[in-house]
PDB file of C-alpha atoms in Angstrom:
ATOM      1  CA  UNK A 137      48.855 -27.577  19.816  1.00  0.00           C
ATOM      2  CA  UNK A 138      48.188 -23.973  18.694  1.00  0.00           C
ATOM      3  CA  UNK A 139      50.430 -21.194  19.933  1.00  0.00           C
ATOM      4  CA  UNK A 140      49.250 -17.649  20.755  1.00  0.00           C
ATOM      5  CA  UNK A 141      50.059 -16.317  17.276  1.00  0.00           C
ATOM      6  CA  UNK A 142      47.994 -19.036  15.580  1.00  0.00           C
ATOM      7  CA  UNK A 143      45.037 -18.293  17.872  1.00  0.00           C
ATOM      8  CA  UNK A 144      45.305 -14.561  17.103  1.00  0.00           C
ATOM      9  CA  UNK A 145      45.218 -15.221  13.344  1.00  0.00           C
ATOM     10  CA  UNK A 146      42.132 -17.451  13.705  1.00  0.00           C
ATOM     11  CA  UNK A 147      40.267 -14.890  15.830  1.00  0.00           C
ATOM     12  CA  UNK A 148      41.027 -12.011  13.435  1.00  0.00           C
ATOM     13  CA  UNK A 149      39.957 -14.149  10.471  1.00  0.00           C
ATOM     14  CA  UNK A 150      36.617 -15.085  12.080  1.00  0.00           C
ATOM     15  CA  UNK A 151      35.651 -11.590  13.268  1.00  0.00           C
ATOM     16  CA  UNK A 152      34.114 -10.414   9.945  1.00  0.00           C
ATOM     17  CA  UNK A 153      32.076 -13.631   9.695  1.00  0.00           C
ATOM     18  CA  UNK A 154      30.634 -13.017  13.161  1.00  0.00           C
ATOM     19  CA  UNK A 155      28.757  -9.975  11.856  1.00  0.00           C
ATOM     20  CA  UNK A 156      30.918  -7.245  13.368  1.00  0.00           C
ATOM     21  CA  UNK A 157      30.420  -4.868  10.506  1.00  0.00           C
ATOM     22  CA  UNK A 158      28.152  -1.886  10.025  1.00  0.00           C
ATOM     23  CA  UNK A 159      24.876  -2.679   8.332  1.00  0.00           C
ATOM     24  CA  UNK A 160      24.280  -0.659   5.178  1.00  0.00           C
ATOM     25  CA  UNK A 161      20.908   0.757   4.266  1.00  0.00           C
ATOM     26  CA  UNK A 162      19.666  -0.169   0.781  1.00  0.00           C
ATOM     27  CA  UNK A 163      19.923   2.656  -1.752  1.00  0.00           C
ATOM     28  CA  UNK A 164      16.538   1.750  -3.123  1.00  0.00           C
ATOM     29  CA  UNK A 165      13.750  -0.639  -2.253  1.00  0.00           C
ATOM     30  CA  UNK A 166      11.125  -2.060  -4.553  1.00  0.00           C
ATOM     31  CA  UNK A 167       7.425  -2.337  -3.890  1.00  0.00           C
ATOM     32  CA  UNK A 168       6.618  -4.821  -1.143  1.00  0.00           C
ATOM     33  CA  UNK A 169       3.506  -6.886  -1.601  1.00  0.00           C
ATOM     34  CA  UNK A 170       0.777  -6.564   0.975  1.00  0.00           C
ATOM     35  CA  UNK A 171       0.204  -8.953   3.872  1.00  0.00           C
ATOM     36  CA  UNK A 172      -2.361 -10.814   1.740  1.00  0.00           C
ATOM     37  CA  UNK A 173      -1.716 -12.647  -1.554  1.00  0.00           C
ATOM     38  CA  UNK A 174      -1.991 -10.452  -4.635  1.00  0.00           C
ATOM     39  CA  UNK A 175      -5.250 -10.926  -6.532  1.00  0.00           C
ATOM     40  CA  UNK A 176      -6.819  -9.572  -9.698  1.00  0.00           C
ATOM     41  CA  UNK A 177     -10.257  -8.021  -9.324  1.00  0.00           C
ATOM     42  CA  UNK A 178     -12.233  -8.199 -12.567  1.00  0.00           C
ATOM     43  CA  UNK A 179     -15.876  -8.654 -13.511  1.00  0.00           C
ATOM     44  CA  UNK A 180     -15.152 -12.245 -14.556  1.00  0.00           C
ATOM     45  CA  UNK A 181     -13.290 -13.203 -11.355  1.00  0.00           C
ATOM     46  CA  UNK A 182     -14.801 -15.746  -8.970  1.00  0.00           C
ATOM     47  CA  UNK A 183     -15.198 -13.373  -6.054  1.00  0.00           C
ATOM     48  CA  UNK A 184     -17.639 -12.275  -3.368  1.00  0.00           C
ATOM     49  CA  UNK A 185     -18.378  -8.553  -3.036  1.00  0.00           C
ATOM     50  CA  UNK A 186     -19.588  -6.966   0.195  1.00  0.00           C
ATOM     51  CA  UNK A 187     -20.916  -3.410   0.308  1.00  0.00           C
ATOM     52  CA  UNK A 188     -22.865  -1.230   2.747  1.00  0.00           C
ATOM     53  CA  UNK A 189     -26.260  -0.218   1.378  1.00  0.00           C
ATOM     54  CA  UNK A 190     -26.860   2.536   3.913  1.00  0.00           C
ATOM     55  CA  UNK A 191     -28.352   0.339   6.612  1.00  0.00           C
ATOM     56  CA  UNK A 192     -26.581  -3.028   6.460  1.00  0.00           C
ATOM     57  CA  UNK A 193     -23.809  -4.968   4.710  1.00  0.00           C
ATOM     58  CA  UNK A 194     -24.849  -7.055   1.728  1.00  0.00           C
ATOM     59  CA  UNK A 195     -22.888  -9.595  -0.321  1.00  0.00           C
ATOM     60  CA  UNK A 196     -23.242 -10.486  -3.999  1.00  0.00           C
ATOM     61  CA  UNK A 197     -21.175 -12.456  -6.502  1.00  0.00           C
ATOM     62  CA  UNK A 198     -21.326 -10.055  -9.448  1.00  0.00           C
ATOM     63  CA  UNK A 199     -20.194  -6.448  -9.776  1.00  0.00           C
ATOM     64  CA  UNK A 200     -23.306  -5.590 -11.793  1.00  0.00           C
ATOM     65  CA  UNK A 201     -25.497  -6.511  -8.808  1.00  0.00           C
ATOM     66  CA  UNK A 202     -23.966  -3.725  -6.705  1.00  0.00           C
ATOM     67  CA  UNK A 203     -25.849  -0.404  -6.958  1.00  0.00           C
ATOM     68  CA  UNK A 204     -23.770   2.111  -8.923  1.00  0.00           C
ATOM     69  CA  UNK A 205     -23.580   4.486  -5.963  1.00  0.00           C
ATOM     70  CA  UNK A 206     -22.094   1.774  -3.723  1.00  0.00           C
ATOM     71  CA  UNK A 207     -19.289   0.532  -5.969  1.00  0.00           C
ATOM     72  CA  UNK A 208     -16.591   2.917  -4.776  1.00  0.00           C
ATOM     73  CA  UNK A 209     -15.943   1.109  -1.468  1.00  0.00           C
ATOM     74  CA  UNK A 210     -16.380  -2.670  -1.711  1.00  0.00           C
ATOM     75  CA  UNK A 211     -14.810  -5.541   0.188  1.00  0.00           C
ATOM     76  CA  UNK A 212     -13.647  -8.366  -2.081  1.00  0.00           C
ATOM     77  CA  UNK A 213     -13.253 -12.020  -1.088  1.00  0.00           C
ATOM     78  CA  UNK A 214     -11.353 -14.131  -3.613  1.00  0.00           C
ATOM     79  CA  UNK A 215     -13.150 -17.477  -3.528  1.00  0.00           C
ATOM     80  CA  UNK A 216     -10.166 -19.086  -5.219  1.00  0.00           C
ATOM     81  CA  UNK A 217      -8.053 -18.570  -2.091  1.00  0.00           C
ATOM     82  CA  UNK A 218      -8.120 -21.117   0.717  1.00  0.00           C
ATOM     83  CA  UNK A 219      -9.805 -19.738   3.879  1.00  0.00           C
ATOM     84  CA  UNK A 220      -6.489 -20.045   5.747  1.00  0.00           C
ATOM     85  CA  UNK A 221      -4.854 -17.643   3.273  1.00  0.00           C
ATOM     86  CA  UNK A 222      -7.582 -15.010   3.327  1.00  0.00           C
ATOM     87  CA  UNK A 223      -7.078 -13.769   6.902  1.00  0.00           C
ATOM     88  CA  UNK A 224     -10.338 -11.862   6.432  1.00  0.00           C
ATOM     89  CA  UNK A 225     -11.001 -11.768  10.172  1.00  0.00           C
ATOM     90  CA  UNK A 226      -8.337  -9.037  10.337  1.00  0.00           C
ATOM     91  CA  UNK A 227      -7.360  -7.878   6.818  1.00  0.00           C
ATOM     92  CA  UNK A 228      -9.503  -7.392   3.724  1.00  0.00           C
ATOM     93  CA  UNK A 229      -9.238  -6.375   0.082  1.00  0.00           C
ATOM     94  CA  UNK A 230     -11.125  -3.129  -0.570  1.00  0.00           C
ATOM     95  CA  UNK A 231     -11.763  -2.215  -4.204  1.00  0.00           C
ATOM     96  CA  UNK A 232     -13.121   0.693  -6.203  1.00  0.00           C
ATOM     97  CA  UNK A 233     -15.422  -1.011  -8.708  1.00  0.00           C
ATOM     98  CA  UNK A 234     -16.689   2.098 -10.455  1.00  0.00           C
ATOM     99  CA  UNK A 235     -14.328   1.930 -13.429  1.00  0.00           C
ATOM    100  CA  UNK A 236     -11.738  -0.664 -14.434  1.00  0.00           C
ATOM    101  CA  UNK A 237      -8.227   0.166 -15.606  1.00  0.00           C
ATOM    102  CA  UNK A 238      -7.139  -0.401 -19.194  1.00  0.00           C
ATOM    103  CA  UNK A 239      -6.244  -4.032 -18.366  1.00  0.00           C
ATOM    104  CA  UNK A 240      -9.783  -4.709 -17.127  1.00  0.00           C
ATOM    105  CA  UNK A 241      -8.789  -4.901 -13.451  1.00  0.00           C
ATOM    106  CA  UNK A 242     -10.157  -2.713 -10.680  1.00  0.00           C
ATOM    107  CA  UNK A 243      -7.823  -0.957  -8.209  1.00  0.00           C
ATOM    108  CA  UNK A 244      -7.774  -2.201  -4.630  1.00  0.00           C
ATOM    109  CA  UNK A 245      -5.885  -1.858  -1.369  1.00  0.00           C
ATOM    110  CA  UNK A 246      -5.418  -4.130   1.648  1.00  0.00           C
ATOM    111  CA  UNK A 247      -6.549  -2.717   4.982  1.00  0.00           C
ATOM    112  CA  UNK A 248      -7.914  -3.777   8.355  1.00  0.00           C
ATOM    113  CA  UNK A 249     -11.439  -5.152   8.382  1.00  0.00           C
ATOM    114  CA  UNK A 250     -12.401  -2.844  11.248  1.00  0.00           C
ATOM    115  CA  UNK A 251     -11.262   0.250   9.313  1.00  0.00           C
ATOM    116  CA  UNK A 252     -13.198  -0.852   6.221  1.00  0.00           C
ATOM    117  CA  UNK A 253     -16.443  -1.426   8.122  1.00  0.00           C
ATOM    118  CA  UNK A 254     -16.183   1.824  10.090  1.00  0.00           C
ATOM    119  CA  UNK A 255     -15.519   3.827   6.923  1.00  0.00           C
ATOM    120  CA  UNK A 256     -18.356   2.110   5.052  1.00  0.00           C
ATOM    121  CA  UNK A 257     -20.830   3.014   7.801  1.00  0.00           C
ATOM    122  CA  UNK A 258     -19.542   6.582   8.116  1.00  0.00           C
ATOM    123  CA  UNK A 259     -19.830   7.156   4.370  1.00  0.00           C
ATOM    124  CA  UNK A 260     -23.090   5.315   3.944  1.00  0.00           C
ATOM    125  CA  UNK A 261     -21.382   2.885   1.584  1.00  0.00           C
ATOM    126  CA  UNK A 262     -19.986   5.541  -0.742  1.00  0.00           C
ATOM    127  CA  UNK A 263     -16.437   6.763  -1.160  1.00  0.00           C
ATOM    128  CA  UNK A 264     -14.916  10.031  -0.016  1.00  0.00           C
ATOM    129  CA  UNK A 265     -14.820  12.862  -2.527  1.00  0.00           C
ATOM    130  CA  UNK A 266     -11.337  13.945  -3.658  1.00  0.00           C
ATOM    131  CA  UNK A 267      -9.927  16.945  -1.812  1.00  0.00           C
ATOM    132  CA  UNK A 268     -10.584  20.357  -3.351  1.00  0.00           C
ATOM    133  CA  UNK A 269      -7.919  21.938  -5.515  1.00  0.00           C
ATOM    134  CA  UNK A 270      -7.608  24.841  -3.107  1.00  0.00           C
ATOM    135  CA  UNK A 271      -6.473  22.496  -0.338  1.00  0.00           C
ATOM    136  CA  UNK A 272      -2.730  22.718   0.249  1.00  0.00           C
ATOM    137  CA  UNK A 273      -0.977  19.475  -0.624  1.00  0.00           C
ATOM    138  CA  UNK A 274       2.321  18.413   0.981  1.00  0.00           C
ATOM    139  CA  UNK A 275       5.271  17.935  -1.383  1.00  0.00           C
ATOM    140  CA  UNK A 276       5.567  14.249  -0.418  1.00  0.00           C
ATOM    141  CA  UNK A 277       2.925  11.823   0.821  1.00  0.00           C
ATOM    142  CA  UNK A 278       4.161   8.385   1.874  1.00  0.00           C
ATOM    143  CA  UNK A 279       1.497   5.687   1.630  1.00  0.00           C
ATOM    144  CA  UNK A 280       2.782   2.894   3.825  1.00  0.00           C
ATOM    145  CA  UNK A 281       2.099   0.126   6.341  1.00  0.00           C
ATOM    146  CA  UNK A 282       3.644  -0.529   9.751  1.00  0.00           C
ATOM    147  CA  UNK A 283       5.417  -3.745   8.673  1.00  0.00           C
ATOM    148  CA  UNK A 284       6.910  -2.556   5.368  1.00  0.00           C
ATOM    149  CA  UNK A 285      10.733  -2.511   5.281  1.00  0.00           C
ATOM    150  CA  UNK A 286      10.871  -0.415   2.114  1.00  0.00           C
ATOM    151  CA  UNK A 287       8.602   2.116   3.843  1.00  0.00           C
ATOM    152  CA  UNK A 288      11.086   2.311   6.722  1.00  0.00           C
ATOM    153  CA  UNK A 289      13.897   2.929   4.233  1.00  0.00           C
ATOM    154  CA  UNK A 290      11.947   5.791   2.626  1.00  0.00           C
ATOM    155  CA  UNK A 291      11.057   7.251   6.018  1.00  0.00           C
ATOM    156  CA  UNK A 292      14.668   7.100   7.235  1.00  0.00           C
ATOM    157  CA  UNK A 293      16.056   8.688   4.063  1.00  0.00           C
ATOM    158  CA  UNK A 294      13.613  11.595   4.095  1.00  0.00           C
ATOM    159  CA  UNK A 295      14.254  12.292   7.771  1.00  0.00           C
ATOM    160  CA  UNK A 296      18.027  12.270   7.199  1.00  0.00           C
ATOM    161  CA  UNK A 297      17.686  14.637   4.236  1.00  0.00           C
ATOM    162  CA  UNK A 298      15.226  16.929   6.001  1.00  0.00           C
ATOM    163  CA  UNK A 299      12.517  16.287   3.404  1.00  0.00           C
ATOM    164  CA  UNK A 300       9.105  17.235   4.768  1.00  0.00           C
ATOM    165  CA  UNK A 301       6.497  14.527   4.213  1.00  0.00           C
ATOM    166  CA  UNK A 302       3.162  13.237   5.449  1.00  0.00           C
ATOM    167  CA  UNK A 303       2.775   9.516   6.131  1.00  0.00           C
ATOM    168  CA  UNK A 304      -0.513   7.662   5.724  1.00  0.00           C
ATOM    169  CA  UNK A 305      -1.068   4.043   6.814  1.00  0.00           C
ATOM    170  CA  UNK A 306      -3.362   2.487   4.222  1.00  0.00           C
ATOM    171  CA  UNK A 307      -4.170  -0.535   6.391  1.00  0.00           C
ATOM    172  CA  UNK A 308      -5.439   1.554   9.311  1.00  0.00           C
ATOM    173  CA  UNK A 309      -6.666   4.746   7.631  1.00  0.00           C
ATOM    174  CA  UNK A 310      -9.643   4.154   5.353  1.00  0.00           C
ATOM    175  CA  UNK A 311      -9.430   7.677   3.977  1.00  0.00           C
ATOM    176  CA  UNK A 312      -5.803   7.129   2.980  1.00  0.00           C
ATOM    177  CA  UNK A 313      -6.692   3.833   1.298  1.00  0.00           C
ATOM    178  CA  UNK A 314      -9.472   5.466  -0.729  1.00  0.00           C
ATOM    179  CA  UNK A 315      -7.205   8.371  -1.628  1.00  0.00           C
ATOM    180  CA  UNK A 316      -4.462   6.041  -2.868  1.00  0.00           C
ATOM    181  CA  UNK A 317      -6.918   3.967  -4.912  1.00  0.00           C
ATOM    182  CA  UNK A 318      -8.213   7.106  -6.606  1.00  0.00           C
ATOM    183  CA  UNK A 319      -4.710   8.360  -7.429  1.00  0.00           C
ATOM    184  CA  UNK A 320      -3.491   4.952  -8.618  1.00  0.00           C
ATOM    185  CA  UNK A 321      -6.496   4.550 -10.901  1.00  0.00           C
ATOM    186  CA  UNK A 322      -5.905   7.985 -12.411  1.00  0.00           C
ATOM    187  CA  UNK A 323      -2.242   7.089 -13.001  1.00  0.00           C
ATOM    188  CA  UNK A 324      -3.086   3.650 -14.393  1.00  0.00           C
ATOM    189  CA  UNK A 325      -0.998   1.767 -11.834  1.00  0.00           C
ATOM    190  CA  UNK A 326      -1.665  -0.859  -9.175  1.00  0.00           C
ATOM    191  CA  UNK A 327      -2.136   0.145  -5.538  1.00  0.00           C
ATOM    192  CA  UNK A 328      -1.665  -3.390  -4.218  1.00  0.00           C
ATOM    193  CA  UNK A 329       1.894  -2.876  -2.911  1.00  0.00           C
ATOM    194  CA  UNK A 330       3.740  -0.432  -0.685  1.00  0.00           C
ATOM    195  CA  UNK A 331       5.321   2.018  -0.438  1.00  0.00           C
ATOM    196  CA  UNK A 332       3.750   4.410  -2.896  1.00  0.00           C
ATOM    197  CA  UNK A 333       4.980   7.998  -2.741  1.00  0.00           C
ATOM    198  CA  UNK A 334       3.042  10.952  -4.083  1.00  0.00           C
ATOM    199  CA  UNK A 335       5.763  13.456  -4.964  1.00  0.00           C
ATOM    200  CA  UNK A 336       4.294  16.774  -6.048  1.00  0.00           C
ATOM    201  CA  UNK A 337       1.367  14.972  -7.640  1.00  0.00           C
ATOM    202  CA  UNK A 338       3.403  12.228  -9.344  1.00  0.00           C
ATOM    203  CA  UNK A 339       3.308   8.652  -8.019  1.00  0.00           C
ATOM    204  CA  UNK A 340       6.392   6.516  -7.400  1.00  0.00           C
ATOM    205  CA  UNK A 341       6.028   2.829  -6.562  1.00  0.00           C
ATOM    206  CA  UNK A 342       8.731   1.485  -4.272  1.00  0.00           C
ATOM    207  CA  UNK A 343      11.521   3.677  -2.970  1.00  0.00           C
ATOM    208  CA  UNK A 344      14.285   5.106  -5.136  1.00  0.00           C
ATOM    209  CA  UNK A 345      16.157   8.084  -3.615  1.00  0.00           C
ATOM    210  CA  UNK A 346      17.475   9.305  -6.973  1.00  0.00           C
ATOM    211  CA  UNK A 347      13.993   9.352  -8.486  1.00  0.00           C
ATOM    212  CA  UNK A 348      12.627  11.001  -5.335  1.00  0.00           C
ATOM    213  CA  UNK A 349      15.155  13.838  -5.598  1.00  0.00           C
ATOM    214  CA  UNK A 350      14.474  14.153  -9.333  1.00  0.00           C
ATOM    215  CA  UNK A 351      10.709  14.458  -8.834  1.00  0.00           C
ATOM    216  CA  UNK A 352      11.142  16.940  -5.996  1.00  0.00           C
ATOM    217  CA  UNK A 353      13.041  19.176  -8.399  1.00  0.00           C
ATOM    218  CA  UNK A 354      10.408  18.946 -11.137  1.00  0.00           C
ATOM    219  CA  UNK A 355       7.272  21.116 -11.516  1.00  0.00           C
ATOM    220  CA  UNK A 356       4.153  19.970  -9.687  1.00  0.00           C
ATOM    221  CA  UNK A 357       1.667  17.850 -11.611  1.00  0.00           C
TER     222      UNK A 357
END
């Protein structure tokens, strides 16, 4: 039979294992993949492309069959994925097929299907022009999604440090998705994961507080 001292020792020993300790925030967080499987969009891929021609949506199976003026905002369906994995009733891949990166792949983002279709109709199937150089740009732009843990870490850190930033949800905001695709293509990086931070014109994939502080102290791009 255990005496009171033995019980006290057991309780004290078990307390740390019960989770009674303060949770630490990660110092840095890598890029989190989107809610859909990562794909590679190339001219040779077995994919279906949907674009808005100004009056209705049309689908083709070759990039070359899309009019040049409609290639900047195209929904991509990877026919190699099982229908259960596509989730295209709610989320879709949206690619800029105007010019491939050095590796032959086209940049894309994942966003809501509703946002894609609304933006396609509003733009007549084209893609938004980049903002003018005279437009004031915030020091930090956080391209994120609502479910991304690494995005939450970046958001929390910047709020604690008093760093002013603008957040853009690429799944809900078609303009933000197009903007990120354009920047990622110019930088030669993938836009298929989040977070991506634009820090004074330089892109950082994932969240690293040391790199963030370093880029904030460097001249604007």
